[in-house]
Coordinates of C-alpha atoms in Angstrom, one line a residue:
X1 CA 97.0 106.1 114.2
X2 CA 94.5 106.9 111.1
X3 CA 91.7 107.0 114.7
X4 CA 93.7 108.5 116.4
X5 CA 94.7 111.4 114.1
X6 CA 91.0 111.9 112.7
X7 CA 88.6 111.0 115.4
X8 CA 85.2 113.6 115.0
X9 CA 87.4 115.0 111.9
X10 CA 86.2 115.1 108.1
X11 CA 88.4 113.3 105.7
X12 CA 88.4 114.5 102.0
X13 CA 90.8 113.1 99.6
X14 CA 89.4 112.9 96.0
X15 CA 86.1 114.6 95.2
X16 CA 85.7 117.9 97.3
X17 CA 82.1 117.9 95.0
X18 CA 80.9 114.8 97.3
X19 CA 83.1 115.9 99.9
X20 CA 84.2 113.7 102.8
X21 CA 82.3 110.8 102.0
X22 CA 82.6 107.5 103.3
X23 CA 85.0 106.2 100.5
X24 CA 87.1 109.1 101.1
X25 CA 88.3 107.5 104.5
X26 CA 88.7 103.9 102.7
X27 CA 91.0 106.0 100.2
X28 CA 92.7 107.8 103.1
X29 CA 93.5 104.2 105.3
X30 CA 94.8 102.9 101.6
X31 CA 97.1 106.2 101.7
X32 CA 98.5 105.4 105.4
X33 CA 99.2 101.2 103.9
X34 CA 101.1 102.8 101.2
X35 CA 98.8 102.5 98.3
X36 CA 98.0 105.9 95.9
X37 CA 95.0 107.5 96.2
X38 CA 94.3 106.3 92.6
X39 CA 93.9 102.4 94.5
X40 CA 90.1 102.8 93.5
X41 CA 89.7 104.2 90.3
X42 CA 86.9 103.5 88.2
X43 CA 84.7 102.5 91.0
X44 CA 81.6 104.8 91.8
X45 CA 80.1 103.3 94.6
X46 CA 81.2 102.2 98.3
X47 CA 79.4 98.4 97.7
X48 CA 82.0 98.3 94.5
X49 CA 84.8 97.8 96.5
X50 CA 83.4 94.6 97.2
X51 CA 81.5 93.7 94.3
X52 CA 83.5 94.9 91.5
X53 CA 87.2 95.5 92.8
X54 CA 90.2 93.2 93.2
X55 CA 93.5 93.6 94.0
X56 CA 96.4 90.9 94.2
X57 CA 97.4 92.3 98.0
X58 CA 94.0 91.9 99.2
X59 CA 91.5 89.2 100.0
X60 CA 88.0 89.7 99.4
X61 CA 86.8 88.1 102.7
X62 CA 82.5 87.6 102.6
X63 CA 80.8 88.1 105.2
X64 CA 79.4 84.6 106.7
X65 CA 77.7 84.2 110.4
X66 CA 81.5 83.3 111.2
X67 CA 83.4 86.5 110.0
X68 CA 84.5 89.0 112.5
X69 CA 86.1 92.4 110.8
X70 CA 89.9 92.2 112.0
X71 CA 91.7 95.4 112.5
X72 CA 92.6 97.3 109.5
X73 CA 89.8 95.5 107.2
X74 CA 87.8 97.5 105.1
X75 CA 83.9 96.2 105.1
X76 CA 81.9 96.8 103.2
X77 CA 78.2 97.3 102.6
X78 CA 75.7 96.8 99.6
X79 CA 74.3 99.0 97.4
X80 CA 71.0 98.4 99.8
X81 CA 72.5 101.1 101.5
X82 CA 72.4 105.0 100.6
X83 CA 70.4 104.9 97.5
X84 CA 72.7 102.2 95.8
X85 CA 76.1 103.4 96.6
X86 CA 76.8 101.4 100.1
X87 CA 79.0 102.3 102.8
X88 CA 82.2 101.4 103.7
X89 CA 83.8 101.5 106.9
X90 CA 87.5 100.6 108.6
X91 CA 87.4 97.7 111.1
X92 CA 88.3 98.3 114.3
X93 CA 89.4 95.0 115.4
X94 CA 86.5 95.1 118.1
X95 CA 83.6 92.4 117.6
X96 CA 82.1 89.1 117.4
X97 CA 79.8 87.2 115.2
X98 CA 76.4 89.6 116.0
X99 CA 78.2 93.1 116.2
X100 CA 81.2 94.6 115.4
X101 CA 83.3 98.5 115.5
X102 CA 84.3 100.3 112.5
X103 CA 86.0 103.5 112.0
X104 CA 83.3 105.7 109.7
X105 CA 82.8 108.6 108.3
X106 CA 79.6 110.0 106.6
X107 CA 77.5 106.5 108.4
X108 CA 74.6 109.4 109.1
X109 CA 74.5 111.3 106.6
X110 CA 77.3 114.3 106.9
X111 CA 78.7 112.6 110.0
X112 CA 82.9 113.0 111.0
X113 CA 84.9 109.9 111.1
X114 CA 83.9 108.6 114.0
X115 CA 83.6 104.6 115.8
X116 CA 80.1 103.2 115.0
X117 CA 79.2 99.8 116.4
X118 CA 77.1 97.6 113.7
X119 CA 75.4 94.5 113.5
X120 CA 76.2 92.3 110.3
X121 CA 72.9 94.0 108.5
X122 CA 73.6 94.4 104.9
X123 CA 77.8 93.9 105.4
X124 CA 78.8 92.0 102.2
X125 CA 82.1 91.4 103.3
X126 CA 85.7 93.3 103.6
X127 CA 89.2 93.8 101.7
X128 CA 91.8 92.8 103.5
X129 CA 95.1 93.4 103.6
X130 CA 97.6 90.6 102.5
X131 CA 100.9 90.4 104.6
X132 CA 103.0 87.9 104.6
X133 CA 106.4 87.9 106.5
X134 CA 108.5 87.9 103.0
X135 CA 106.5 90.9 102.4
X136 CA 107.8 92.4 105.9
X137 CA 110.9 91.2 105.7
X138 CA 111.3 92.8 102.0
X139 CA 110.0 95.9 102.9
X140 CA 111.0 96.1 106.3
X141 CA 112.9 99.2 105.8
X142 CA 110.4 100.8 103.7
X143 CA 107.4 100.6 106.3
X144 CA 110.0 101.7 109.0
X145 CA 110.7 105.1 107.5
X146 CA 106.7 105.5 106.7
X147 CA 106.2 104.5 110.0
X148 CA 108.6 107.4 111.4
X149 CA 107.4 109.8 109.3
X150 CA 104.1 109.6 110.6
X151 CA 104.5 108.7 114.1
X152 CA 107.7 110.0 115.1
X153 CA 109.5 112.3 113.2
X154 CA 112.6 111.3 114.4
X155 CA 116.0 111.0 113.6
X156 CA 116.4 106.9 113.4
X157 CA 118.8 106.3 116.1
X158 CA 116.4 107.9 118.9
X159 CA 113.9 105.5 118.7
X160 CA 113.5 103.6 121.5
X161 CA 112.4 99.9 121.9
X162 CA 109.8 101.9 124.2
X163 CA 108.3 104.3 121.1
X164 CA 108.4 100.8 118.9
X165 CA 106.5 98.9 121.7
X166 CA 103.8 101.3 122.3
X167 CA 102.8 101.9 118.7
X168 CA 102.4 98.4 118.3
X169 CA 99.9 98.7 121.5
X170 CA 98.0 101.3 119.9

């Protein structure tokens, strides 16, 4: 949904002075989990969300000739990059151990969110997500309503097992 919705679109969510930046997006997928747009305060640079930033439903996940992104991971690249700040992307889900697709914005410079294939040059690693199914179960209800009012819009009782099966597709 977040490609889906902002494909070849600018996403601006904190700073409009550095305005749709690459942590912008990170900030924006950390919106759509559920998280406030506040998830990264403090941090200046992109490479910080690795290096300096922890958070007790994540797992900081390094980068190691075995690691391939999984969907919805956010990797992250080192200060090597842009004059110190990094980059940071949204994993696609598509890879292997030499390349892999994230969802970017602001990977050239002034660039829309857009899929950029990468090789593992630089990556330091990703955040990931931490679900576990007493989490689900728990807030079962919680993501549902999210879930509708994003993707559906809909009065409860008219969605289908059809709507339920192709979001999960997408």
């Amino acid at each position: 949904k977040l490609l889906a919705d902002n494909n070849g679109k600018r996403v601006e969510r904190v700073d409009p002075n550095a305005y749709a930046q690459c942590f912008d997006l990170a900030i924006y997928w950390c919106e759509y989990l559920g998280f406030p747009n506040t998830i990264f305060s403090g941090l200046y640079g992109a490479h910080e969300i690795y290096d300096n930033w922890s958070n007790p439903q994540f797992d900081r996940i390094p980068n190691t000739p075995e690691y391939i992104p999984q969907k919805g991971d956010i990797v992250v690249w080192s200060g090597s990059l842009n004059g110190g700040i990094g980059h940071v992307g949204v994993a696609t889900g598509k890879g292997d151990t030499n390349t892999f697709d994230s969802f970017d914005q602001n990977w050239i410079v002034g660039s829309p969110s857009v899929i950029v294939h990468h090789n593992y040059s630089n990556v330091l690693g990703a955040q990931r997500l931490k679900v576990t199914t007493t989490q689900l179960m728990d807030r079962r209800g919680y993501w549902f309503d999210r879930l509708n009012s994003v993707i559906w819009n809909k009065p409860k009782e008219q969605i289908t097992d059809a709507d339920i099966e192709q979001f999960v597709k997408d």
